[in-house]
Amino acid sequence: MAEYDLLVRGGTVVDGTGAAAFRGDVGVRDGCIVDIGALKGQGAREVDAEGAIVAPGFVDIHTHYDAQVFWDRMMTISPWHGVTTVILGNCGFGVAPTKPRDRDLILRTLENVEGMSLDALQAGLGAEWPFSTFGEFLSAIESRGTAIHVGAMVGHTPIRTWVMGEDAVSREASPEEIEEMRVLVAAALAEGALGFATSKAPTHVGYDG
């Protein structure tokens, strides 16, 4: 009987600890790595990794798949490069929370700042988005399923736009509006946001510059 469900043999192991790479085997049982080294056992399935790197999945902490996740479960092209976890909501941008009145404004902001196709964004999310709040956004992602792991931060732009609408790009927020934003951020964190994202980069501006 095979000792491992999967045995990856002869690869160059980079284990993510900072230790030097080494030639070795990786044994997997019941979905978990159980042994690493010069393994003598057999695998029910074996992979010859000679000449290849064997490493834990990479975490891409800076992506803008906030809309793409709804039409591309793979979040192409990240998995092509060994990425198994992506983080959305970077640079203060994102698509949640968003009121129906502000959907076009949010998408035009992504088009302007991140160079995304407005037509693709509109087609991918559809006329009726499956979320408004940040919690609903995460639930919609989970219900559709993804091929890799996903985490998300809540962005300054959708928070500010939720409270101020189009005024978000033309005036300062009042103390009352800032308090409403604070409450929204706290709610998003409670609903599963990994953090709050913002930016002071001069290129990170609204849809009309």
PDB file of C-alpha atoms in Angstrom:
ATOM      1  CA  MET A   1       0.000   0.000   0.000  1.00  0.00           C
ATOM      2  CA  ALA A   2       1.301   3.449  -0.917  1.00  0.00           C
ATOM      3  CA  GLU A   3       2.528   5.535   1.988  1.00  0.00           C
ATOM      4  CA  TYR A   4       1.464   8.789   0.339  1.00  0.00           C
ATOM      5  CA  ASP A   5      -1.509   9.858  -1.737  1.00  0.00           C
ATOM      6  CA  LEU A   6       0.867  12.085  -3.715  1.00  0.00           C
ATOM      7  CA  LEU A   7       4.647  12.031  -3.831  1.00  0.00           C
ATOM      8  CA  VAL A   8       6.506  14.821  -5.612  1.00  0.00           C
ATOM      9  CA  ARG A   9      10.009  13.531  -6.307  1.00  0.00           C
ATOM     10  CA  GLY A  10      13.335  15.159  -7.019  1.00  0.00           C
ATOM     11  CA  GLY A  11      12.377  18.818  -7.169  1.00  0.00           C
ATOM     12  CA  THR A  12      14.238  21.814  -5.817  1.00  0.00           C
ATOM     13  CA  VAL A  13      12.337  22.577  -2.620  1.00  0.00           C
ATOM     14  CA  VAL A  14      11.965  26.224  -1.589  1.00  0.00           C
ATOM     15  CA  ASP A  15       9.961  25.986   1.617  1.00  0.00           C
ATOM     16  CA  GLY A  16       9.220  29.663   2.273  1.00  0.00           C
ATOM     17  CA  THR A  17      11.073  29.820   5.597  1.00  0.00           C
ATOM     18  CA  GLY A  18      14.102  31.633   4.193  1.00  0.00           C
ATOM     19  CA  ALA A  19      16.210  28.487   4.288  1.00  0.00           C
ATOM     20  CA  ALA A  20      18.386  27.619   1.309  1.00  0.00           C
ATOM     21  CA  ALA A  21      16.762  25.643  -1.488  1.00  0.00           C
ATOM     22  CA  PHE A  22      17.471  21.912  -1.463  1.00  0.00           C
ATOM     23  CA  ARG A  23      16.786  18.881  -3.614  1.00  0.00           C
ATOM     24  CA  GLY A  24      14.105  16.727  -2.052  1.00  0.00           C
ATOM     25  CA  ASP A  25      10.756  14.992  -2.170  1.00  0.00           C
ATOM     26  CA  VAL A  26       7.392  16.088  -0.808  1.00  0.00           C
ATOM     27  CA  GLY A  27       4.877  13.562   0.502  1.00  0.00           C
ATOM     28  CA  VAL A  28       1.169  14.389   0.740  1.00  0.00           C
ATOM     29  CA  ARG A  29      -1.485  12.427   2.613  1.00  0.00           C
ATOM     30  CA  ASP A  30      -5.155  13.351   3.118  1.00  0.00           C
ATOM     31  CA  GLY A  31      -4.575  16.721   1.472  1.00  0.00           C
ATOM     32  CA  CYS A  32      -1.712  17.728   3.790  1.00  0.00           C
ATOM     33  CA  ILE A  33       2.063  17.762   3.384  1.00  0.00           C
ATOM     34  CA  VAL A  34       3.324  15.181   5.882  1.00  0.00           C
ATOM     35  CA  ASP A  35       6.973  14.630   4.894  1.00  0.00           C
ATOM     36  CA  ILE A  36       9.721  16.576   3.138  1.00  0.00           C
ATOM     37  CA  GLY A  37      13.198  15.240   2.393  1.00  0.00           C
ATOM     38  CA  ALA A  38      14.764  12.166   0.806  1.00  0.00           C
ATOM     39  CA  LEU A  39      11.666   9.988   1.073  1.00  0.00           C
ATOM     40  CA  LYS A  40      11.773   6.213   0.660  1.00  0.00           C
ATOM     41  CA  GLY A  41       8.048   5.500   0.524  1.00  0.00           C
ATOM     42  CA  GLN A  42       5.795   5.197  -2.507  1.00  0.00           C
ATOM     43  CA  GLY A  43       2.975   7.441  -3.653  1.00  0.00           C
ATOM     44  CA  ALA A  44      -0.378   6.389  -5.070  1.00  0.00           C
ATOM     45  CA  ARG A  45       0.395   9.137  -7.544  1.00  0.00           C
ATOM     46  CA  GLU A  46       3.934  10.311  -8.186  1.00  0.00           C
ATOM     47  CA  VAL A  47       5.181  13.419  -9.963  1.00  0.00           C
ATOM     48  CA  ASP A  48       8.723  13.748 -11.287  1.00  0.00           C
ATOM     49  CA  ALA A  49       9.743  17.309 -10.365  1.00  0.00           C
ATOM     50  CA  GLU A  50      13.332  17.040 -11.601  1.00  0.00           C
ATOM     51  CA  GLY A  51      14.414  20.490 -12.827  1.00  0.00           C
ATOM     52  CA  ALA A  52      11.391  22.224 -11.293  1.00  0.00           C
ATOM     53  CA  ILE A  53      10.858  24.333  -8.176  1.00  0.00           C
ATOM     54  CA  VAL A  54       8.541  22.901  -5.517  1.00  0.00           C
ATOM     55  CA  ALA A  55       7.225  25.638  -3.231  1.00  0.00           C
ATOM     56  CA  PRO A  56       4.179  26.681  -1.220  1.00  0.00           C
ATOM     57  CA  GLY A  57       1.622  28.659  -3.185  1.00  0.00           C
ATOM     58  CA  PHE A  58       2.486  32.346  -3.457  1.00  0.00           C
ATOM     59  CA  VAL A  59       0.279  35.053  -1.937  1.00  0.00           C
ATOM     60  CA  ASP A  60      -0.219  38.016  -4.283  1.00  0.00           C
ATOM     61  CA  ILE A  61      -0.985  40.840  -1.875  1.00  0.00           C
ATOM     62  CA  HIS A  62      -1.621  43.457  -4.580  1.00  0.00           C
ATOM     63  CA  THR A  63      -4.282  42.664  -7.170  1.00  0.00           C
ATOM     64  CA  HIS A  64      -7.310  44.380  -8.682  1.00  0.00           C
ATOM     65  CA  TYR A  65      -9.535  41.374  -9.363  1.00  0.00           C
ATOM     66  CA  ASP A  66     -12.429  42.987  -7.457  1.00  0.00           C
ATOM     67  CA  ALA A  67     -14.710  42.830 -10.505  1.00  0.00           C
ATOM     68  CA  GLN A  68     -12.934  40.107 -12.492  1.00  0.00           C
ATOM     69  CA  VAL A  69     -13.559  37.575  -9.721  1.00  0.00           C
ATOM     70  CA  PHE A  70     -17.206  37.499 -10.850  1.00  0.00           C
ATOM     71  CA  TRP A  71     -16.441  36.241 -14.356  1.00  0.00           C
ATOM     72  CA  ASP A  72     -13.065  34.541 -13.949  1.00  0.00           C
ATOM     73  CA  ARG A  73     -12.877  31.956 -11.148  1.00  0.00           C
ATOM     74  CA  MET A  74      -9.172  31.409 -11.902  1.00  0.00           C
ATOM     75  CA  MET A  75      -8.311  35.095 -11.586  1.00  0.00           C
ATOM     76  CA  THR A  76      -6.131  34.735 -14.636  1.00  0.00           C
ATOM     77  CA  ILE A  77      -3.154  35.109 -14.849  1.00  0.00           C
ATOM     78  CA  SER A  78      -2.084  34.796 -11.212  1.00  0.00           C
ATOM     79  CA  PRO A  79      -2.230  30.971 -10.922  1.00  0.00           C
ATOM     80  CA  TRP A  80       0.037  30.656 -13.965  1.00  0.00           C
ATOM     81  CA  HIS A  81       2.835  31.979 -11.752  1.00  0.00           C
ATOM     82  CA  GLY A  82       2.250  29.768  -8.719  1.00  0.00           C
ATOM     83  CA  VAL A  83      -0.124  32.147  -6.930  1.00  0.00           C
ATOM     84  CA  THR A  84      -2.730  30.369  -4.812  1.00  0.00           C
ATOM     85  CA  THR A  85      -4.021  33.354  -2.789  1.00  0.00           C
ATOM     86  CA  VAL A  86      -4.878  36.855  -4.012  1.00  0.00           C
ATOM     87  CA  ILE A  87      -5.811  39.984  -2.081  1.00  0.00           C
ATOM     88  CA  LEU A  88      -8.354  42.399  -3.579  1.00  0.00           C
ATOM     89  CA  GLY A  89      -9.193  46.007  -2.716  1.00  0.00           C
ATOM     90  CA  ASN A  90      -5.755  47.549  -3.079  1.00  0.00           C
ATOM     91  CA  CYS A  91      -4.869  51.239  -3.514  1.00  0.00           C
ATOM     92  CA  GLY A  92      -8.137  52.306  -1.924  1.00  0.00           C
ATOM     93  CA  PHE A  93     -10.172  51.114  -4.916  1.00  0.00           C
ATOM     94  CA  GLY A  94     -12.787  48.394  -5.175  1.00  0.00           C
ATOM     95  CA  VAL A  95     -16.406  47.705  -6.006  1.00  0.00           C
ATOM     96  CA  ALA A  96     -17.882  47.345  -2.516  1.00  0.00           C
ATOM     97  CA  PRO A  97     -19.660  48.771  -0.732  1.00  0.00           C
ATOM     98  CA  THR A  98     -21.498  50.446  -3.608  1.00  0.00           C
ATOM     99  CA  LYS A  99     -25.028  51.780  -3.845  1.00  0.00           C
ATOM    100  CA  PRO A 100     -26.838  51.178  -7.159  1.00  0.00           C
ATOM    101  CA  ARG A 101     -26.739  54.925  -7.894  1.00  0.00           C
ATOM    102  CA  ASP A 102     -22.908  54.901  -7.808  1.00  0.00           C
ATOM    103  CA  ARG A 103     -22.103  51.789  -9.842  1.00  0.00           C
ATOM    104  CA  ASP A 104     -21.184  53.650 -13.015  1.00  0.00           C
ATOM    105  CA  LEU A 105     -19.031  56.119 -11.068  1.00  0.00           C
ATOM    106  CA  ILE A 106     -17.124  53.291  -9.368  1.00  0.00           C
ATOM    107  CA  LEU A 107     -16.519  51.458 -12.654  1.00  0.00           C
ATOM    108  CA  ARG A 108     -15.364  54.625 -14.415  1.00  0.00           C
ATOM    109  CA  THR A 109     -12.917  55.205 -11.580  1.00  0.00           C
ATOM    110  CA  LEU A 110     -11.449  51.726 -12.096  1.00  0.00           C
ATOM    111  CA  GLU A 111     -11.293  52.400 -15.829  1.00  0.00           C
ATOM    112  CA  ASN A 112      -9.416  55.663 -15.292  1.00  0.00           C
ATOM    113  CA  VAL A 113      -6.986  54.592 -12.587  1.00  0.00           C
ATOM    114  CA  GLU A 114      -6.300  50.940 -13.369  1.00  0.00           C
ATOM    115  CA  GLY A 115      -6.731  51.003 -17.153  1.00  0.00           C
ATOM    116  CA  MET A 116      -9.543  48.454 -17.080  1.00  0.00           C
ATOM    117  CA  SER A 117     -12.023  48.153 -19.927  1.00  0.00           C
ATOM    118  CA  LEU A 118     -15.321  49.776 -18.949  1.00  0.00           C
ATOM    119  CA  ASP A 119     -17.183  47.491 -21.358  1.00  0.00           C
ATOM    120  CA  ALA A 120     -15.620  44.416 -19.743  1.00  0.00           C
ATOM    121  CA  LEU A 121     -16.420  45.662 -16.240  1.00  0.00           C
ATOM    122  CA  GLN A 122     -20.035  46.399 -17.134  1.00  0.00           C
ATOM    123  CA  ALA A 123     -20.497  43.090 -18.940  1.00  0.00           C
ATOM    124  CA  GLY A 124     -18.813  41.108 -16.186  1.00  0.00           C
ATOM    125  CA  LEU A 125     -20.809  42.542 -13.292  1.00  0.00           C
ATOM    126  CA  GLY A 126     -24.057  42.857 -15.234  1.00  0.00           C
ATOM    127  CA  ALA A 127     -26.863  45.353 -14.847  1.00  0.00           C
ATOM    128  CA  GLU A 128     -27.797  44.092 -11.385  1.00  0.00           C
ATOM    129  CA  TRP A 129     -24.758  43.543  -9.196  1.00  0.00           C
ATOM    130  CA  PRO A 130     -25.126  40.662  -6.714  1.00  0.00           C
ATOM    131  CA  PHE A 131     -24.104  42.881  -3.785  1.00  0.00           C
ATOM    132  CA  SER A 132     -24.269  46.353  -2.272  1.00  0.00           C
ATOM    133  CA  THR A 133     -22.547  46.058   1.112  1.00  0.00           C
ATOM    134  CA  PHE A 134     -19.067  44.686   1.691  1.00  0.00           C
ATOM    135  CA  GLY A 135     -20.428  41.630   3.448  1.00  0.00           C
ATOM    136  CA  GLU A 136     -22.693  40.899   0.487  1.00  0.00           C
ATOM    137  CA  PHE A 137     -19.672  41.285  -1.810  1.00  0.00           C
ATOM    138  CA  LEU A 138     -17.754  38.594   0.085  1.00  0.00           C
ATOM    139  CA  SER A 139     -20.814  36.340   0.189  1.00  0.00           C
ATOM    140  CA  ALA A 140     -21.310  36.714  -3.566  1.00  0.00           C
ATOM    141  CA  ILE A 141     -17.697  35.685  -4.192  1.00  0.00           C
ATOM    142  CA  GLU A 142     -18.055  32.682  -1.900  1.00  0.00           C
ATOM    143  CA  SER A 143     -21.336  31.556  -3.446  1.00  0.00           C
ATOM    144  CA  ARG A 144     -19.830  31.599  -6.948  1.00  0.00           C
ATOM    145  CA  GLY A 145     -16.657  29.867  -5.854  1.00  0.00           C
ATOM    146  CA  THR A 146     -13.059  30.515  -6.865  1.00  0.00           C
ATOM    147  CA  ALA A 147     -10.252  28.254  -8.012  1.00  0.00           C
ATOM    148  CA  ILE A 148      -7.776  29.906  -5.630  1.00  0.00           C
ATOM    149  CA  HIS A 149      -8.037  31.597  -2.243  1.00  0.00           C
ATOM    150  CA  VAL A 150      -9.317  35.179  -2.048  1.00  0.00           C
ATOM    151  CA  GLY A 151      -9.125  37.864   0.622  1.00  0.00           C
ATOM    152  CA  ALA A 152     -10.194  41.487   0.313  1.00  0.00           C
ATOM    153  CA  MET A 153      -9.587  44.869   1.879  1.00  0.00           C
ATOM    154  CA  VAL A 154     -12.236  47.562   1.910  1.00  0.00           C
ATOM    155  CA  GLY A 155     -11.204  50.600  -0.109  1.00  0.00           C
ATOM    156  CA  HIS A 156     -11.361  54.291   0.727  1.00  0.00           C
ATOM    157  CA  THR A 157     -12.955  55.184  -2.619  1.00  0.00           C
ATOM    158  CA  PRO A 158     -16.095  53.018  -2.345  1.00  0.00           C
ATOM    159  CA  ILE A 159     -16.490  53.969   1.328  1.00  0.00           C
ATOM    160  CA  ARG A 160     -16.262  57.689   0.551  1.00  0.00           C
ATOM    161  CA  THR A 161     -18.517  57.341  -2.498  1.00  0.00           C
ATOM    162  CA  TRP A 162     -21.150  55.406  -0.520  1.00  0.00           C
ATOM    163  CA  VAL A 163     -21.434  58.328   1.884  1.00  0.00           C
ATOM    164  CA  MET A 164     -20.909  61.312  -0.440  1.00  0.00           C
ATOM    165  CA  GLY A 165     -21.876  60.163  -3.932  1.00  0.00           C
ATOM    166  CA  GLU A 166     -20.389  62.342  -6.673  1.00  0.00           C
ATOM    167  CA  ASP A 167     -19.421  64.944  -4.054  1.00  0.00           C
ATOM    168  CA  ALA A 168     -16.674  62.543  -2.966  1.00  0.00           C
ATOM    169  CA  VAL A 169     -14.335  63.995  -5.611  1.00  0.00           C
ATOM    170  CA  SER A 170     -15.219  67.665  -5.264  1.00  0.00           C
ATOM    171  CA  ARG A 171     -15.228  68.632  -1.572  1.00  0.00           C
ATOM    172  CA  GLU A 172     -14.053  67.682   1.884  1.00  0.00           C
ATOM    173  CA  ALA A 173     -16.194  65.389   3.977  1.00  0.00           C
ATOM    174  CA  SER A 174     -18.072  66.846   6.922  1.00  0.00           C
ATOM    175  CA  PRO A 175     -17.467  65.495  10.448  1.00  0.00           C
ATOM    176  CA  GLU A 176     -20.797  63.691  10.220  1.00  0.00           C
ATOM    177  CA  GLU A 177     -19.821  62.075   6.920  1.00  0.00           C
ATOM    178  CA  ILE A 178     -16.448  61.014   8.305  1.00  0.00           C
ATOM    179  CA  GLU A 179     -18.222  59.361  11.221  1.00  0.00           C
ATOM    180  CA  GLU A 180     -20.509  57.523   8.799  1.00  0.00           C
ATOM    181  CA  MET A 181     -17.426  56.334   6.900  1.00  0.00           C
ATOM    182  CA  ARG A 182     -15.858  55.139  10.140  1.00  0.00           C
ATOM    183  CA  VAL A 183     -18.963  53.093  10.910  1.00  0.00           C
ATOM    184  CA  LEU A 184     -18.924  51.600   7.390  1.00  0.00           C
ATOM    185  CA  VAL A 185     -15.267  50.595   7.682  1.00  0.00           C
ATOM    186  CA  ALA A 186     -15.898  48.996  11.074  1.00  0.00           C
ATOM    187  CA  ALA A 187     -18.829  47.073   9.606  1.00  0.00           C
ATOM    188  CA  ALA A 188     -16.727  45.869   6.664  1.00  0.00           C
ATOM    189  CA  LEU A 189     -13.990  44.670   9.018  1.00  0.00           C
ATOM    190  CA  ALA A 190     -16.585  42.809  11.068  1.00  0.00           C
ATOM    191  CA  GLU A 191     -17.937  41.242   7.864  1.00  0.00           C
ATOM    192  CA  GLY A 192     -14.533  39.899   6.840  1.00  0.00           C
ATOM    193  CA  ALA A 193     -12.415  42.664   5.294  1.00  0.00           C
ATOM    194  CA  LEU A 194      -8.708  42.080   5.918  1.00  0.00           C
ATOM    195  CA  GLY A 195      -8.080  45.785   6.389  1.00  0.00           C
ATOM    196  CA  PHE A 196      -8.675  49.293   5.068  1.00  0.00           C
ATOM    197  CA  ALA A 197      -6.850  50.422   1.911  1.00  0.00           C
ATOM    198  CA  THR A 198      -6.122  53.958   0.785  1.00  0.00           C
ATOM    199  CA  SER A 199      -3.521  55.807  -1.272  1.00  0.00           C
ATOM    200  CA  LYS A 200      -1.917  59.234  -1.623  1.00  0.00           C
ATOM    201  CA  ALA A 201      -0.376  58.535  -5.037  1.00  0.00           C
ATOM    202  CA  PRO A 202      -0.947  61.481  -7.422  1.00  0.00           C
ATOM    203  CA  THR A 203      -2.123  59.088 -10.144  1.00  0.00           C
ATOM    204  CA  HIS A 204      -4.858  57.660  -7.931  1.00  0.00           C
ATOM    205  CA  VAL A 205      -7.673  60.058  -8.713  1.00  0.00           C
ATOM    206  CA  GLY A 206     -11.373  59.895  -9.525  1.00  0.00           C
ATOM    207  CA  TYR A 207     -13.028  58.966 -12.792  1.00  0.00           C
ATOM    208  CA  ASP A 208     -12.761  62.511 -14.196  1.00  0.00           C
ATOM    209  CA  GLY A 209      -9.243  63.219 -12.943  1.00  0.00           C
TER     210      GLY A 209
END
